């Protein structure tokens, strides 16, 4: 409690407040513009945060991360286009409500549900801190190696129907992370005698290429589309809050689901909202309304989404293992400032951890206030022409990549990954596995080498209680995935036989 | 993209990935080192080799699954009228914009961040087909805002323009620091 109160000191600083405001308001705007998304924004801003103090930089990024999902609900509800991919489920019931002339009600319900999910998650994070602080130091190199492996396995199996391509991209990411000089014997690996490859592929360069540049290319090659906004004038503003109160069980279950899924590396918002939406459907007295404007549908989707960002910080802070692309990006900010996330963070930088929790809390409050007063002006931003947005994203990508080392080569690598990302987007393939492969692959190699000092044969990797438990979880996950694949195969086979 | 175009894209991607993983497998001995007497797991070659083996396994499994899908589609007499090369041409669509981007990167050390950014935004706005005057004003304002935010306010490290040196000392310093 003392530490929590001490952490309030950070709110006497102007730069922290500036980061809170820019993060929360900027995040809402970024989320509200279809085609940008938090990954693009964070990738662009990342190098700029290196010169900031860690708490300021991380607050800014976490603000954008959390706020973008609030903002993403606006176009999802009003024009049936999710602002960020994780708002896709909100379109089902949100847009239906708009068609029924209840747009304002859907919007305020989405805001309040998001707020509930966000605050619930922060409170959970605060309550779990003492447990995390006790459990995290128990993790040794081998345990972290297993946890990272679990993260990779979950990334692969959670891409239903795309597991093979997700696995391919994870290993590609892991391979990319090995390029350059290795740190033990200082030998070159896969540099092909090219001096510019000696220092390896910079994570930020790859990130900017895959997320920002590729998105810019998609927008530049596509067409502008005209959107017609529904008129919100005269619609009641408080009904959304009453709806949330009416369906508080759904809100609670969804937020809890978001927290659980956020903690598990490699899972994230998609599964959180998918499970909560299904649960809400099952427990609803009127399940037939789902997809046709059910308030519970919006609550399930938005509360679950917004509970994830704070929860996703748990594996990052406690073990140094990012669960998805955005926390992977934040990891680099920690490293730049020599704050190494992991078991010792809660001992050496407890003030930082509590400061971050409080910032997350304040961010949610600021976003909510902003949204309640500024929804109508925000509607204009959604109408920015898509191709012009592409021009702006490409211009902003330049700042991100060039400011790293003022290097033309970095820009060329970034552009190369941009084209690769464009191909992946065109083929509707996931991008996140490459980034997680890069980050987790690097962690795994380090922990593998560190763990080898205490290992005689490979079974020693799982002779500790934690690593053995994680190993069993990996086996169960793979077994369940294998069973599902087999069932799908049999179903498809019988379907094709029937069609003949 | 219809389903046949999508499948063609998947086939082209599978072929490329199979080629890449084969090339990387072949390159392991040349591009990594092996120290005699050192445990296998501690070898610098060990980790990249594991990654490439994993990549290859997934690449070939993916290729096999796409091949099966294509065979099933052909059996169903679906109309497959696009070629892998045709699809790959689509993949090169962004090359034009990569060119503009790199021109912008090359221009910055000469023209300076402010001027290069304004020119980039105005020319790209024109290239994208916008002709309204208001759009050009918005475009220039966006460019200026980005420079003010990142260079002037956040002081990100971006090379100053070569022509700034031609300015009087005070002006040159001002331009180097802010733009």
XYZ file of C-alpha atoms in Angstrom, chain A residues 18 44-45 47-48 51-52 145 156 162-169 171-172 174-175 178 182 184-185 187-193 213 217 219-221 224 385-399 401-404 406-408 411-412 414-416 418-420 422-424 426-429 440-442 444-445 448-449 452-453 458 489 493 499-500, chain B residues 1 5-6 8-10 13 17 20 23-25 27-28 31-33 35 38-39 41-62 65 68 75-76 87 90-95 97-98 100-102 104-106 108-109 113 117 120-121 124-125 127-130 135 138-140 142 146 149-150 153-160:
178
model
C 1.333 15.038 -21.127
C 6.009 4.736 -35.357
C 6.253 6.320 -31.903
C 11.925 5.381 -31.345
C 10.635 8.756 -30.118
C 14.561 9.631 -25.305
C 11.799 9.819 -22.693
C 12.420 -20.871 -21.572
C 0.533 -21.165 -33.437
C -3.906 -21.016 -40.166
C -1.716 -22.972 -37.761
C 0.733 -24.077 -40.438
C 1.305 -20.588 -41.757
C 1.490 -19.216 -38.195
C 4.116 -21.847 -37.364
C 6.049 -21.017 -40.525
C 6.044 -17.313 -39.670
C 10.082 -19.880 -37.149
C 10.847 -17.264 -39.794
C 13.002 -16.785 -34.838
C 15.428 -17.190 -37.715
C 19.522 -15.046 -35.208
C 26.039 -13.792 -31.831
C 28.932 -15.680 -26.968
C 31.654 -16.495 -29.502
C 30.771 -15.347 -34.799
C 28.678 -14.128 -37.724
C 25.494 -15.981 -38.593
C 23.750 -15.671 -41.942
C 25.369 -12.367 -42.838
C 26.378 -13.577 -46.343
C 29.516 -11.387 -46.043
C 4.674 0.359 -44.236
C 0.884 0.202 -49.144
C -4.122 2.052 -48.317
C -2.132 3.639 -51.175
C -3.022 0.862 -53.614
C -11.003 5.950 -50.972
C -9.570 9.697 -47.188
C -7.862 6.294 -47.039
C -5.199 7.005 -49.652
C -4.169 10.220 -47.953
C -3.931 8.231 -44.749
C -1.515 5.922 -46.580
C 0.646 8.942 -47.540
C 0.691 10.072 -43.893
C 1.538 6.601 -42.537
C 4.417 6.256 -44.999
C 5.690 9.714 -43.989
C 5.434 8.785 -40.320
C 7.172 5.455 -40.904
C 10.148 7.441 -42.136
C 10.450 9.180 -38.748
C 12.910 4.058 -38.926
C 15.260 6.901 -39.914
C 15.526 8.273 -36.380
C 17.042 4.973 -35.195
C 19.821 7.810 -39.829
C 20.495 4.879 -42.095
C 19.337 4.410 -45.675
C 14.888 2.291 -44.559
C 15.478 -0.220 -47.362
C 11.923 -1.542 -43.599
C 10.547 -1.091 -47.119
C 11.436 -4.730 -47.908
C 6.744 -3.568 -45.888
C 6.358 -5.380 -49.210
C 6.465 -8.748 -47.402
C 1.725 -6.314 -47.881
C 1.843 -9.835 -49.371
C 0.821 -11.315 -46.010
C -3.164 -9.551 -49.285
C -3.229 -13.274 -48.539
C -4.963 -12.636 -45.180
C -2.065 -14.207 -43.311
C 10.485 -14.902 -27.989
C 13.091 -16.664 -30.146
C 15.742 -14.275 -28.877
C 14.578 -18.546 -25.770
C 18.103 -18.654 -27.184
C 18.546 -21.914 -23.444
C 22.234 -21.038 -23.279
C 22.560 -25.302 -20.397
C 25.040 -24.559 -17.585
C 17.413 -32.467 -22.254
C -10.060 -33.720 -41.135
C -13.560 -36.144 -45.485
C -21.017 -34.515 -51.893
C -19.805 -37.188 -54.361
C -9.711 -11.602 -54.280
C -6.985 -16.069 -56.865
C -6.472 -16.573 -53.163
C -3.010 -19.108 -56.446
C -1.524 -16.611 -54.019
C -1.155 -19.314 -51.401
C 3.718 -18.092 -51.293
C 8.794 -20.277 -48.673
C 13.722 -19.890 -49.040
C 18.280 -22.196 -49.529
C 18.711 -21.526 -45.806
C 19.143 -25.227 -45.054
C 23.530 -22.275 -46.330
C 23.811 -23.489 -42.729
C 26.892 -19.132 -42.807
C 27.436 -20.484 -39.285
C 30.479 -21.788 -37.453
C 33.761 -25.420 -32.984
C 32.143 -27.849 -27.955
C 28.786 -29.302 -26.891
C 23.747 -27.179 -27.788
C 26.400 -24.489 -27.195
C 27.456 -24.278 -30.835
C 26.692 -20.946 -32.591
C 25.167 -23.075 -35.345
C 22.708 -24.840 -33.057
C 19.977 -22.216 -32.629
C 19.760 -20.934 -36.235
C 19.782 -24.545 -37.436
C 16.838 -25.352 -35.127
C 14.953 -22.334 -36.440
C 15.608 -23.248 -40.075
C 14.639 -26.883 -39.535
C 11.388 -25.699 -37.902
C 10.833 -23.226 -40.741
C 11.410 -25.950 -43.332
C 9.060 -28.413 -41.639
C 6.275 -25.855 -41.542
C 7.039 -24.545 -45.038
C 6.819 -27.988 -46.622
C 3.773 -28.985 -44.540
C 2.100 -25.759 -45.620
C -1.679 -28.584 -47.495
C -4.039 -30.812 -51.463
C -11.460 -31.947 -58.867
C -14.443 -29.752 -58.114
C -0.354 -13.130 -58.552
C 0.305 -7.999 -57.703
C 2.806 -8.430 -54.896
C 5.108 -5.984 -56.643
C 2.368 -3.341 -56.641
C 3.971 -1.394 -53.748
C 7.353 -1.125 -55.525
C 5.720 3.575 -53.482
C 8.924 2.014 -52.155
C 8.999 7.325 -53.582
C 9.796 6.425 -49.983
C 13.485 5.880 -50.724
C 12.262 10.886 -49.683
C 14.919 9.207 -47.485
C 17.700 10.253 -49.866
C 16.321 14.484 -46.353
C 20.117 14.889 -45.840
C 13.582 17.279 -42.909
C 8.626 16.357 -45.890
C 6.933 14.509 -50.151
C 3.432 15.255 -48.877
C 2.286 12.233 -52.987
C -1.055 14.021 -52.631
C 0.196 11.317 -57.212
C -2.774 9.912 -55.301
C -5.041 11.854 -57.610
C -6.225 14.609 -55.313
C -6.382 18.846 -50.016
C -4.270 19.853 -45.568
C -1.377 17.832 -46.922
C 1.185 20.593 -46.305
C 0.033 17.504 -42.005
C 4.709 15.940 -38.230
C 5.924 17.221 -33.406
C 8.832 14.877 -33.991
C 9.127 19.056 -29.950
C 10.372 15.484 -29.429
C 13.845 16.200 -30.899
C 14.142 12.834 -32.661
C 17.517 12.379 -34.344
C 17.147 13.206 -38.027
C 20.016 14.471 -40.178
C 19.915 18.184 -40.923
